[in-house]
Amino acid sequence: MLDVVTLGETMLRLSSPATQRLEQTAILNVDVAGAESNVAVALSRLGLQTGWVSRLTANPLGRMVVNKIREQGVDVSGVLWTDEARVGTYYLEIGHPPRPNMVIYDRAHSAFSLVNAEEVDWDYMANARVLHLTGITPGLSPNCRTLILRALDVAKKVGQIVTFDLNYRSKIWSPEEAAGALGEILSSVDILLSGREEVQTVFGFEGTSVDVAATLRDRFSIDLVVLREGERGTVAHDGKLHFHEAYEVEIVDRVGAGDAFAAGFLYGYLFDGRPMDRPETMLAEPLGTVDHGLAFGMALAALKLTHHGDISWSTRDDVLNLMHRRQQGWR
Amino acid sequence: MLDVVTLGETMLRLSSPATQRLEQTAILNVDVAGAESNVAVALSRLGLQTGWVSRLTANPLGRMVVNKIREQGVDVSGVLWTDEARVGTYYLEIGHPPRPNMVIYDRAHSAFSLVNAEEVDWDYMANARVLHLTGITPGLSPNCRTLILRALDVAKKVGQIVTFDLNYRSKIWSPEEAAGALGEILSSVDILLSGREEVQTVFGFEGTSVDVAATLRDRFSIDLVVLREGERGTVAHDGKLHFHEAYEVEIVDRVGAGDAFAAGFLYGYLFDGRPMDRPETMLAEPLGTVDHGLAFGMALAALKLTHHGDISWSTRDDVLNLMHRRQQGWR
Amino acid sequence: MLDVVTLGETMLRLSSPATQRLEQTAILNVDVAGAESNVAVALSRLGLQTGWVSRLTANPLGRMVVNKIREQGVDVSGVLWTDEARVGTYYLEIGHPPRPNMVIYDRAHSAFSLVNAEEVDWDYMANARVLHLTGITPGLSPNCRTLILRALDVAKKVGQIVTFDLNYRSKIWSPEEAAGALGEILSSVDILLSGREEVQTVFGFEGTSVDVAATLRDRFSIDLVVLREGERGTVAHDGKLHFHEAYEVEIVDRVGAGDAFAAGFLYGYLFDGRPMDRPETMLAEPLGTVDHGLAFGMALAALKLTHHGDISWSTRDDVLNLMHRRQQGWR
Amino acid sequence: MLDVVTLGETMLRLSSPATQRLEQTAILNVDVAGAESNVAVALSRLGLQTGWVSRLTANPLGRMVVNKIREQGVDVSGVLWTDEARVGTYYLEIGHPPRPNMVIYDRAHSAFSLVNAEEVDWDYMANARVLHLTGITPGLSPNCRTLILRALDVAKKVGQIVTFDLNYRSKIWSPEEAAGALGEILSSVDILLSGREEVQTVFGFEGTSVDVAATLRDRFSIDLVVLREGERGTVAHDGKLHFHEAYEVEIVDRVGAGDAFAAGFLYGYLFDGRPMDRPETMLAEPLGTVDHGLAFGMALAALKLTHHGDISWSTRDDVLNLMHRRQQGWR
Amino acid sequence: MLDVVTLGETMLRLSSPATQRLEQTAILNVDVAGAESNVAVALSRLGLQTGWVSRLTANPLGRMVVNKIREQGVDVSGVLWTDEARVGTYYLEIGHPPRPNMVIYDRAHSAFSLVNAEEVDWDYMANARVLHLTGITPGLSPNCRTLILRALDVAKKVGQIVTFDLNYRSKIWSPEEAAGALGEILSSVDILLSGREEVQTVFGFEGTSVDVAATLRDRFSIDLVVLREGERGTVAHDGKLHFHEAYEVEIVDRVGAGDAFAAGFLYGYLFDGRPMDRPETMLAEPLGTVDHGLAFGMALAALKLTHHGDISWSTRDDVLNLMHRRQQGWR
Amino acid sequence: MLDVVTLGETMLRLSSPATQRLEQTAILNVDVAGAESNVAVALSRLGLQTGWVSRLTANPLGRMVVNKIREQGVDVSGVLWTDEARVGTYYLEIGHPPRPNMVIYDRAHSAFSLVNAEEVDWDYMANARVLHLTGITPGLSPNCRTLILRALDVAKKVGQIVTFDLNYRSKIWSPEEAAGALGEILSSVDILLSGREEVQTVFGFEGTSVDVAATLRDRFSIDLVVLREGERGTVAHDGKLHFHEAYEVEIVDRVGAGDAFAAGFLYGYLFDGRPMDRPETMLAEPLGTVDHGLAFGMALAALKLTHHGDISWSTRDDVLNLMHRRQQGWR
């Protein structure tokens, strides 16, 4: 049985070298990137058994996507292959202040966006303790929205913990479109991760993090909300707020830090304490605390900011060493 | 007035380094590539005034395409810009025998394929001595097919010489589809360039080069046919055949050599002898001979095979030096 | 008619990779760099019609210089070609504090330094609204000094606005030599751009920016002086001072920021508001304000500091977005 | 159940770029390389379920070795981790005729050479149809020799087909040492792969391939011997000889071609015809023919010669296309 | 006669590019690195005659080590060559805060660690004014410890000034082991360089720098102790403390800065004032002051932090320029 | 005492990567290159004591030139430094047939061309068994011609063997100019190396190699002439001709192969047999034979063709291994 299964699109990420604008570059670095596979990879490197399901064109580009996720120990046996369509792509220009990062999506008409929910092996999906999804997927196509709803149905039936990263992408859909689709989803979610402003953009909620968390609880019955506010991490749980200040970071690559934060929180809150053993029963209750989750997530995100590429290359030791140094007053 | 105007799609070409397979690579070389712009660039570098018309998404990728063509002196003022759609792309893996080159097209839904013929500045198109087109364009979309027919209408009205490179691409359409569209076009063509097998694949013609040329003359009234057969260049003109053997080449990059051959032939046959002056009158008759065109084309193509990227970086001096060395018995 | 024409030497810039000292490097990045062409490129990218005139050796290095400027849409039809002499070069080592940037000029005996003013097409030069020059040119050779004086004569006759970036280079000439040559020039200048200390080094002026501007006005009748002081931009106009604080920047490449600042000021002050239309009449008066020019220049310079190479790769949208974010309190 | 399991050391391979000698280089390409894992990877890419067992130091270098093998779909769950010792390394300089490839081994004292046979999960090893070993392992240390003998014992008990690539390495041991250890092993081998000269160097056999094969049969009861002679592949089976001529190849990287040949032969001879289904029973008899195995091996080896790195990046389609083109007279 | 001779192991340093973790990298930068040769190189570049003695395997890797040190003008004629063993190696991952630098030593069983003191040309060693050693060497092997003791004997006999950089490496030995070996050495040392915490870790001394210096003086009769505390440099001499604040540095590569500091202090204190002349007599007394040595060392270390690689690429002019700019209030 | 001393200009060689034309490249590889230092380096790597004298600008570029030659063990203590002028440069584009190599010299006005013969330490020059010069130097400037004549005077006085590589460069001077200057030199030469066509171009000699050698003997009293004819090496000595066929080579970089041939011949003919000992007396007579020299030169040149850069990276073992494999019939 997997610890965590996830489902989503992973793209080729084509980025110009750090000092070159996209328009200027003669070479592109090739990485693979997807919010869901980023989480699966980060968790696998921390010691969990994870699986990732997607749909890809059967060509060298699609194989490269799978290779790079499999390289990190994620189970990819549930991936669907097709001869049609294309592998989604995005172009990235790394910014240097005051010039921001720039992203050009080239993911329309991808093999994943054309997925038919019937193709997926739902038994595979069901055989995991936690189901992790993001708000990108329902925005990709009606097919993808159907896929997500089906996954939530399955999760409900088998009693999976459902974790969800809102990940609102304004390049994919408008707040209004997102609010409709995401609202339908949120009532099935156990743990919601998001930026505070992101929630507010989509749903129009106002007020402080406390207010937002309360509204989410009232409206969608989500008892555990993890909010990033600027550089601070916040968790609302049982009506209480938990905070963690960010690390000072020399940023190498900002993309994927949110996914690392999500993975770190889930690991620290749900799993840490028994990373290497595989109990036979389902996950009855979290093994860590909200505060440990938050600290773990902030550390994993800080380390990710120092890695090239979307994915986290940290081990559990890397994270614990950093948390330890911080406790010792290291700035 | 331009010497040559051309019209077609130019893509980003993303190629793995020479010793890396696509699936294996962590970096991609970025070049721009299009059969028509390749010809415009090659001719500009030889000293002609050329223009290229296309349609591109207004983002850094689209600008890069235009930049690299403008860099070579081609007039790009006729390019159409749009905020919609995407920049066409193709992935290239350079082969080493016995492993062949591999191409993955990712050009569907491009800004060019959605072109509306009404958008084009036809006065600009008309203001050139020669119109150069290729058989790729009509295969891209119905819009593109309409575009080509409109260009031929304009050419006929103003008396442009029409040159056409068949460029059959099996990844775009079937021989049957191509035969229909291309047949409609060929009767407006003055000079046809193609591989012999390519013509035979599309139209089902049989026999030798002589037969093929005769059939093309009978069926489409094309009096000048330039055929590549294996590594040899052949021209059928006025019922006579002209041949030129290939050079021994240490191949760096095979892609674009056909376009260089086309450009070299057109330059040597139509223009050579007055590359730097700009007479006020239209091109009444060729300034070179068929044999000079053939020799020039073979040399330009041989040199292109030694350049990285789709485009020819040769100058007229480079070509003449090579032709001179060959005449002197240099192998 | 061009919006801006400029005249000057452009060199190959050979720089070691960011973490390597020159003495240590096994590879050099090749870019093209010249104060005047930098301005022409920056303005072309903002939407103006610009032309650049120079003199180059007709070989691949000279062609590379022209290619890279033409790539950006600058008209290069006025460039003079020669078979003699060499292409000017400079070696650059990017510093990291406390180690400063290091430059080794290798530009003596270049084709440009041997220019004869009679070779230039003065009708081409005259056919522009604005003439932009720098104080580098007269320091290169007596021929170059004659060239500048001739250009100013032509400008006066046709009523061009003359803008001048002082650009004192201690590696080319002493303050005394510069003061003589530049003093002769400044009385023909409408808009002077310079660093405050630079003016003081050359002319020995003392006091604050206000004093320096007043002295320049008294001595050379220049009514509009744009001074950089440390990281602040200052404009003295009509006896008033205008200021703009610098952006916080993560510097990638410092070289060329002054040229970007000059181009940004000229664009914002003289042209912004109608970047895409081309009125038939001469530029009667500025279309922007001094404050808009200053803000535009500071933003364009800040963005340039984040680009590798001497030239600005920003678009007008890039600049406006940055100015907008600053207005919104973004640090 | 796995199709093939293998056991051996995999090293970091540090190679200078193709045009640089080792002494001259400022950068090294990093790949992972091991005769046994090369075979496991090649077979996994052809569609088989393969597993590879080794012993590695638990640090980023050891993880890199595992990552790159897991990336290709090979099961690595049997790998042993230790905190002691080091990851074996070899330095490679790619030759260009007449300069040969040069290898510097730096693999002494590696984690694998210190393996204790008791650490291995022999149930895992036993759960495969075929066991593949090479003659490198017993040369690495007495521990490794014990390991191999134990693996052969297990194979005998469960009835695994044992395939063995002689792979004599003169940098590891003398022919005399090798003859002793390898002789002890060969009587347990079902299929032996080797170069003809290699066998002769180790065992002192004389004569032609026929003679060598006969001697091997007499002495070690090996009924199927696959010999490479120069560029030709030869198989002796049931007293008959089968030949296959080599392809003309533009060599990119020679290392690992022997492993690709071994994998290709095993695949074509033992498995081809049902690459994607997984029958529940043991492999009763070969599914292909000796000739198909030989042709497949020669093609896979030829393609490997065009790949950078030790491992084969070919798919089954790549191989079949090449075999098809050859049948069609393509040189 | 040499100004300074030194003795120690130099390794290949294999580092991933700045933005890549070791586990992630496909290329490694190759440099040579050793605390003692770093000092010899830094001093040679400042104008001294230096020699470095070591023991290396006679292969391209060993030659590369010698080449890169000889490139900087250090005399390498005393290096011992052997056909056995291996060239020591270390892997480096450059950190970005909060991720620290990571080092993996792979230096066990190196040619140097097997050195026999009898092999060394002690006349060569004796023919220098100053002998510089570090605390790394005695930790490498018993042979190396014997070597150091022999070198100290020779130094005593000929009256060399002995300088010693403590350089405690926890990856090589424990504080207890180090304390024994280093204590035996320190009583022969004239100038000790170390980090304050380093001394305390090894010897368990407590208190402030003043206390530590006093204890070192009492226990080992070392009159001149140079201590780095955090980012500050401190020298205890004749019972007085001298301080120097660090520079603000944009760090490129932290490794080797301590060696640059040591070299800078030695140069500034012992030699500066006559860098280019070679007096015939032995060095009777220091030519500089402790404060000049400290300032020189801090500047050379700050510059080293901006160089890729272990070695200092600064010239004496680079250092003096930096010291001058600081005196002028430049931050 | 040195075995061989040489004197000449060494330049920075800036070459585009192998697949890029110069006009196209964004990076340049930096190497150092000079016919004389190439010989000094090749001989030093073979085990001789060599020295090289030149004149360079004291900046990082000049230091890089010296570093790279010193790296190879050549004594550079005789190099003259100046603050004036520039470091000579040449740009190289590696050809691929049928496109030839292209060289752009940018060496005029270099520090070396301004050398004053009085600056040279003639005692240093005199303290060597063999003086090696080339025909490039007298073509660089009148100063350089004077320098060469002075060197020959000194050689005569102390009885040095004078070896001379004709190295006619048409980009430096005409055959007529060269004939005058070189004719004056040749009568002082003991061993002349040249291409046969080169001699004929300069002096107008006709006929076969035999004729040319005879004419050289008659006219300049040179008893030992080493001629390259196409790919064959020829030596005329004592009226007899010796031949050696070329190796089949996969060429990486053609430049410098002539210098490697010269060095190889001189080593094999004059020195081989006692490469590591240093007899106290002058070289009374050659230690090898003409045939050994020829074989050694052909092998060293063949190996050089496989190295990137102007210099030979071969060791004596590399050469002997190649000669051995050839004797064994290896093609």
CSV table of C-alpha atoms in Angstrom, one decimal, chain C residues 190-308:
chain,number,residue,atom,x,y,z
C,190,ASP,CA,20.6,70.1,-26.4
C,191,ILE,CA,20.5,67.3,-23.7
C,192,LEU,CA,23.5,66.3,-21.8
C,193,LEU,CA,23.6,63.0,-19.8
C,194,SER,CA,26.5,62.2,-17.5
C,195,GLY,CA,27.6,61.2,-14.0
C,196,ARG,CA,28.1,64.1,-11.8
C,197,GLU,CA,31.6,63.1,-10.8
C,198,GLU,CA,32.5,62.4,-14.5
C,199,VAL,CA,31.7,66.1,-15.4
C,200,GLN,CA,33.7,67.2,-12.4
C,201,THR,CA,36.7,65.0,-13.3
C,202,VAL,CA,36.8,66.3,-16.9
C,203,PHE,CA,36.0,70.0,-16.3
C,204,GLY,CA,37.1,70.5,-12.7
C,205,PHE,CA,33.7,71.9,-11.7
C,206,GLU,CA,33.0,71.9,-8.0
C,207,GLY,CA,30.0,71.9,-5.8
C,208,THR,CA,26.7,70.1,-5.8
C,209,SER,CA,24.6,68.9,-8.7
C,210,VAL,CA,22.8,72.2,-8.7
C,211,ASP,CA,26.1,74.0,-9.0
C,212,VAL,CA,27.3,71.7,-11.7
C,213,ALA,CA,24.1,72.1,-13.7
C,214,ALA,CA,24.3,75.8,-13.4
C,215,THR,CA,27.9,75.9,-14.5
C,216,LEU,CA,27.1,73.7,-17.5
C,217,ARG,CA,24.2,76.0,-18.4
C,218,ASP,CA,26.3,79.1,-18.1
C,219,ARG,CA,29.3,77.8,-19.9
C,220,PHE,CA,27.7,75.7,-22.7
C,221,SER,CA,24.1,76.9,-22.7
C,222,ILE,CA,22.8,73.4,-22.0
C,223,ASP,CA,19.3,73.7,-20.6
C,224,LEU,CA,18.7,70.1,-19.8
C,225,VAL,CA,21.3,68.1,-17.9
C,226,VAL,CA,20.7,64.6,-16.7
C,227,LEU,CA,23.1,63.6,-13.9
C,228,ARG,CA,23.6,60.3,-12.2
C,229,GLU,CA,24.8,60.7,-8.6
C,230,GLY,CA,25.7,57.5,-7.0
C,231,GLU,CA,22.5,55.4,-7.4
C,232,ARG,CA,20.2,58.4,-7.8
C,233,GLY,CA,19.1,60.0,-11.0
C,234,THR,CA,18.9,63.8,-11.1
C,235,VAL,CA,17.7,66.1,-13.9
C,236,ALA,CA,18.4,69.8,-14.0
C,237,HIS,CA,16.0,71.6,-16.3
C,238,ASP,CA,14.9,75.2,-16.4
C,239,GLY,CA,16.8,75.7,-13.2
C,240,LYS,CA,14.8,73.1,-11.3
C,241,LEU,CA,16.1,69.8,-10.0
C,242,HIS,CA,14.2,66.5,-10.4
C,243,PHE,CA,15.2,63.4,-8.5
C,244,HIS,CA,14.5,59.7,-8.7
C,245,GLU,CA,15.7,57.0,-6.2
C,246,ALA,CA,17.3,53.8,-7.6
C,247,TYR,CA,15.7,50.4,-7.4
C,248,GLU,CA,17.1,47.6,-5.3
C,249,VAL,CA,18.7,45.4,-7.8
C,250,GLU,CA,20.3,41.9,-7.8
C,251,ILE,CA,23.0,42.8,-10.3
C,252,VAL,CA,23.8,40.4,-13.1
C,253,ASP,CA,25.9,42.6,-15.3
C,254,ARG,CA,26.6,46.3,-14.6
C,255,VAL,CA,28.0,47.3,-18.0
C,256,GLY,CA,25.6,49.2,-20.2
C,257,ALA,CA,23.3,50.4,-17.5
C,258,GLY,CA,24.3,54.0,-18.1
C,259,ASP,CA,23.3,53.6,-21.8
C,260,ALA,CA,20.0,52.1,-20.8
C,261,PHE,CA,19.4,55.0,-18.5
C,262,ALA,CA,20.2,57.4,-21.3
C,263,ALA,CA,17.9,55.6,-23.7
C,264,GLY,CA,15.1,55.4,-21.1
C,265,PHE,CA,15.3,59.1,-20.4
C,266,LEU,CA,15.3,60.0,-24.1
C,267,TYR,CA,12.3,57.7,-24.7
C,268,GLY,CA,10.3,58.8,-21.7
C,269,TYR,CA,11.0,62.5,-22.2
C,270,LEU,CA,11.0,62.9,-26.0
C,271,PHE,CA,8.8,60.1,-27.4
C,272,ASP,CA,6.6,58.2,-25.0
C,273,GLY,CA,2.9,58.6,-25.7
C,274,ARG,CA,3.1,57.7,-29.4
C,275,PRO,CA,5.6,54.9,-29.7
C,276,MET,CA,3.9,53.1,-32.5
C,277,ASP,CA,2.8,55.9,-34.9
C,278,ARG,CA,5.1,57.8,-37.2
C,279,PRO,CA,4.0,61.4,-37.7
C,280,GLU,CA,5.3,63.0,-40.9
C,281,THR,CA,6.6,66.1,-39.3
C,282,MET,CA,9.7,66.7,-37.3
C,283,LEU,CA,9.7,66.4,-33.5
C,284,ALA,CA,8.6,70.0,-32.5
C,285,GLU,CA,8.7,69.4,-28.8
C,286,PRO,CA,9.0,66.6,-26.3
C,287,LEU,CA,6.0,64.4,-25.9
C,288,GLY,CA,6.7,63.4,-22.3
C,289,THR,CA,7.8,65.2,-19.2
C,290,VAL,CA,11.2,65.4,-17.5
C,291,ASP,CA,9.9,63.4,-14.6
C,292,HIS,CA,8.5,60.7,-16.9
C,293,GLY,CA,11.8,60.5,-18.6
C,294,LEU,CA,13.7,60.2,-15.4
C,295,ALA,CA,11.4,57.5,-14.1
C,296,PHE,CA,11.6,55.6,-17.4
C,297,GLY,CA,15.3,55.8,-17.4
C,298,MET,CA,15.7,54.6,-13.9
C,299,ALA,CA,13.5,51.6,-14.5
C,300,LEU,CA,15.2,50.7,-17.8
C,301,ALA,CA,18.6,50.9,-16.2
C,302,ALA,CA,17.5,48.8,-13.2
C,303,LEU,CA,16.2,46.1,-15.6
C,304,LYS,CA,19.4,46.3,-17.6
C,305,LEU,CA,21.4,45.5,-14.5
C,306,THR,CA,19.6,42.1,-14.5
C,307,HIS,CA,20.5,41.3,-18.1
C,308,HIS,CA,23.7,39.6,-19.3
